[in-house]
Amino acid sequence: MEVDEVVCLPRLSRVAVCGGTHGNELSGVYLVRELLKVKKGVMEKEEEQEEEEPLSVLKVLSNPRAMQQCRRYVDTDLNRCFTHATLNGLTSGTVPYEMIRSRELNAMLGPKGRSGAVDLVCDLHNTTANMGLCLIAYSDCDWICLHIFRHLQYSPFTLYIHFEVSNKESYSLDSVGKHGFAMEIGPQPHGVARSTVYTAMKAGVQHMLDWVCFFNSGTLFEGESVDVFTMIKHIDYPRDSETRNITAAVHPHLQDRDFCPLHPEDPLFQTFSGETLRYKGNEPLYPFFINECAYYEKGIALSLARKRRVNSQLTTPAILFRIC
Amino acid sequence: MEVDEVVCLPRLSRVAVCGGTHGNELSGVYLVRELLKVKKGVMEKEEEQEEEEPLSVLKVLSNPRAMQQCRRYVDTDLNRCFTHATLNGLTSGTVPYEMIRSRELNAMLGPKGRSGAVDLVCDLHNTTANMGLCLIAYSDCDWICLHIFRHLQYSPFTLYIHFEVSNKESYSLDSVGKHGFAMEIGPQPHGVARSTVYTAMKAGVQHMLDWVCFFNSGTLFEGESVDVFTMIKHIDYPRDSETRNITAAVHPHLQDRDFCPLHPEDPLFQTFSGETLRYKGNEPLYPFFINECAYYEKGIALSLARKRRVNSQLTTPAILFRIC
């Protein structure tokens, strides 16, 4: 075995499972409430059997006011508040509730980018798009996240595993931890809990924690390649030039086909008068977040990604060790 | 032909098609906006060919403020404001926006119960429940509504036609017209427009207006029996006795099975800890509005109905005439 095939990383002592970052995405709200009832339950069992320092799992309800109103947010989108500028900038006048809350969460789980931060943040989300169980992260060279993704990919409970990479500064709650990702599950209407979606999320969280326990107990994980989807661009709905009202819906041939290739000239929208509008790009890309409810206000009908296989030599360790 | 087999009714001169009564139910919002663009379009064509007094179709966006915020309502549920008490009572202090708007709509389309009211109100709604195209009315002896229901039932564009009867005073916008019903289509998340749902609603409205034109032109409609669902009771989610938070979701075996019979001991809920709770009623009933988003706050997980076939001799006319 070559030395450069082995990566050694410290154990993951503190993991945060967060729900209700968007107050109307109910699977995470109900799952975290359920986990809070079980002080020392199934989730931590594996670790206890090892009789090591127990894994600390923080269960966090991120946006209680928005949850109470069953809305995405009260003043501003909490999951866009975790940039260094927002967390550390000066405030004056009336401060939006979510900006105050983001600083509380940063104090609880961070500080972002510092040694005191929790080791891993798993932030639970729902989408109205047909994305199955999808993991979203900001880096394609975070080996902890990559190995968790691979572990979930082979789980019988999950439908899809996907991985979004961006070069922008991360603004989401999961960026507060040393490692972090969003677990996004759909389709589910916001403000509704569907039992199958709840069960898939519960299984996803359980498998994630299982992997952490395996890792902490010294298990070796061999490297393999991972398919990732890198966001290329957003596409807005067609809109009336005067009123800015939308004039078309996602075409029935595209609706619910998240992560299936969209080719040039494929149907993209159907106008409310019945006309088909087609995709005018030059290359096939992979649509996701198709017709997500919360993105109407952000001017996003769908996002388009390029798919690529991350080469294991470059980005995933052949063997992942933890330092005891 | 016996005299008592014939019913004569006046022509329907003024029909109102209303969308956005709930501001986040987008099919009706976009359909009415589209109809407003077409001053004298396809919808009125049949009538014009007859060279009679043209049918007047009023297109109404019921709750513009809620639409603008993409919320069900701003202060209170507009579609509960059309009782005589609310429309005509004294007001003092801060009056909820929807109470003011209900009076404006009553002035525009009513007054409710008076001769100046429009002949027919068709109010467009969406639901997150899998109810297909469902018509909801408050009476099982309104022959105009019954014949429209039957006409839509045989249309290739619709999935289901159902009919809810209640003995309470009607509180909904459609009760302002001489005849009226809600056209409810799902499943669709609130705040989202799905193209297939929009198209089904557009076809439903077109067929409704076609029927009105046939009726106005003197077409005879023979009577037949109609299946109706009469609401018996609502069932709330299981809740924590202290916090009142819900502790279970609709069971996967029941989810999406609106208008399919629910038998005693069938699965009803699955708790967030995984336990199955069963239906403890004494008779099979028909669930509808299963897991409707807007009814979480009303304490309704689903409603249960009894199905019955309305005897044509009792309630539907053998032949329906209009008075010229």
PDB file of N, CA, C and O in Angstrom, chain B residues 13 66 121 129 144 175 181 200 205 210-211 237 245 292 299 310:
ATOM      1  N   SER B  13     -77.516  34.040 -17.844  1.00  0.00           N
ATOM      2  CA  SER B  13     -76.958  35.175 -18.591  1.00  0.00           C
ATOM      3  C   SER B  13     -75.581  35.582 -18.100  1.00  0.00           C
ATOM      4  O   SER B  13     -74.751  36.037 -18.876  1.00  0.00           O
ATOM      5  N   ALA B  66     -53.571  38.327  -1.155  1.00  0.00           N
ATOM      6  CA  ALA B  66     -53.032  36.996  -0.823  1.00  0.00           C
ATOM      7  C   ALA B  66     -52.253  36.436  -2.012  1.00  0.00           C
ATOM      8  O   ALA B  66     -51.221  35.791  -1.838  1.00  0.00           O
ATOM      9  N   VAL B 121     -71.732  30.834 -10.175  1.00  0.00           N
ATOM     10  CA  VAL B 121     -70.340  31.093  -9.775  1.00  0.00           C
ATOM     11  C   VAL B 121     -69.569  29.777  -9.813  1.00  0.00           C
ATOM     12  O   VAL B 121     -69.996  28.786  -9.205  1.00  0.00           O
ATOM     13  N   ALA B 129     -54.383  17.186  -1.879  1.00  0.00           N
ATOM     14  CA  ALA B 129     -54.932  15.827  -1.848  1.00  0.00           C
ATOM     15  C   ALA B 129     -55.138  15.319  -3.278  1.00  0.00           C
ATOM     16  O   ALA B 129     -55.313  16.097  -4.215  1.00  0.00           O
ATOM     17  N   ILE B 144     -79.145  22.795 -12.089  1.00  0.00           N
ATOM     18  CA  ILE B 144     -78.098  23.344 -12.956  1.00  0.00           C
ATOM     19  C   ILE B 144     -76.751  22.708 -12.604  1.00  0.00           C
ATOM     20  O   ILE B 144     -76.047  22.180 -13.470  1.00  0.00           O
ATOM     21  N   SER B 175     -71.337  30.477  -3.065  1.00  0.00           N
ATOM     22  CA  SER B 175     -72.715  30.591  -2.562  1.00  0.00           C
ATOM     23  C   SER B 175     -73.331  31.962  -2.856  1.00  0.00           C
ATOM     24  O   SER B 175     -74.521  32.165  -2.610  1.00  0.00           O
ATOM     25  N   PHE B 181     -70.631  26.404  -7.514  1.00  0.00           N
ATOM     26  CA  PHE B 181     -69.850  25.279  -6.998  1.00  0.00           C
ATOM     27  C   PHE B 181     -68.375  25.643  -7.028  1.00  0.00           C
ATOM     28  O   PHE B 181     -67.954  26.567  -7.738  1.00  0.00           O
ATOM     29  N   ALA B 200     -56.092  20.533 -17.061  1.00  0.00           N
ATOM     30  CA  ALA B 200     -57.341  19.879 -16.637  1.00  0.00           C
ATOM     31  C   ALA B 200     -58.355  20.923 -16.169  1.00  0.00           C
ATOM     32  O   ALA B 200     -59.553  20.832 -16.485  1.00  0.00           O
ATOM     33  N   VAL B 205     -63.288  24.159 -17.081  1.00  0.00           N
ATOM     34  CA  VAL B 205     -64.007  25.433 -17.204  1.00  0.00           C
ATOM     35  C   VAL B 205     -64.624  25.547 -18.607  1.00  0.00           C
ATOM     36  O   VAL B 205     -65.772  25.974 -18.766  1.00  0.00           O
ATOM     37  N   ASP B 210     -69.348  25.423 -22.070  1.00  0.00           N
ATOM     38  CA  ASP B 210     -70.024  24.756 -23.194  1.00  0.00           C
ATOM     39  C   ASP B 210     -71.434  24.340 -22.783  1.00  0.00           C
ATOM     40  O   ASP B 210     -72.403  24.553 -23.501  1.00  0.00           O
ATOM     41  N   TRP B 211     -71.517  23.730 -21.577  1.00  0.00           N
ATOM     42  CA  TRP B 211     -72.826  23.258 -21.129  1.00  0.00           C
ATOM     43  C   TRP B 211     -73.793  24.440 -20.977  1.00  0.00           C
ATOM     44  O   TRP B 211     -74.958  24.341 -21.369  1.00  0.00           O
ATOM     45  N   TYR B 237     -55.320  14.789  13.011  1.00  0.00           N
ATOM     46  CA  TYR B 237     -54.101  14.020  13.244  1.00  0.00           C
ATOM     47  C   TYR B 237     -54.002  13.670  14.726  1.00  0.00           C
ATOM     48  O   TYR B 237     -54.451  14.450  15.588  1.00  0.00           O
ATOM     49  N   ASN B 245     -48.613  19.296  19.132  1.00  0.00           N
ATOM     50  CA  ASN B 245     -47.944  18.960  17.868  1.00  0.00           C
ATOM     51  C   ASN B 245     -48.453  17.619  17.355  1.00  0.00           C
ATOM     52  O   ASN B 245     -48.781  16.732  18.138  1.00  0.00           O
ATOM     53  N   GLU B 292     -54.586  17.385   3.183  1.00  0.00           N
ATOM     54  CA  GLU B 292     -54.625  18.706   2.545  1.00  0.00           C
ATOM     55  C   GLU B 292     -53.826  19.688   3.405  1.00  0.00           C
ATOM     56  O   GLU B 292     -54.093  19.838   4.611  1.00  0.00           O
ATOM     57  N   GLY B 299     -57.172  21.470  11.924  1.00  0.00           N
ATOM     58  CA  GLY B 299     -57.306  20.222  12.676  1.00  0.00           C
ATOM     59  C   GLY B 299     -58.021  19.132  11.895  1.00  0.00           C
ATOM     60  O   GLY B 299     -58.807  18.358  12.449  1.00  0.00           O
ATOM     61  N   VAL B 310     -77.991   9.607  -6.069  1.00  0.00           N
ATOM     62  CA  VAL B 310     -79.187  10.446  -5.991  1.00  0.00           C
ATOM     63  C   VAL B 310     -80.165   9.956  -7.048  1.00  0.00           C
ATOM     64  O   VAL B 310     -79.832   9.871  -8.232  1.00  0.00           O
TER      65      VAL B 310
END
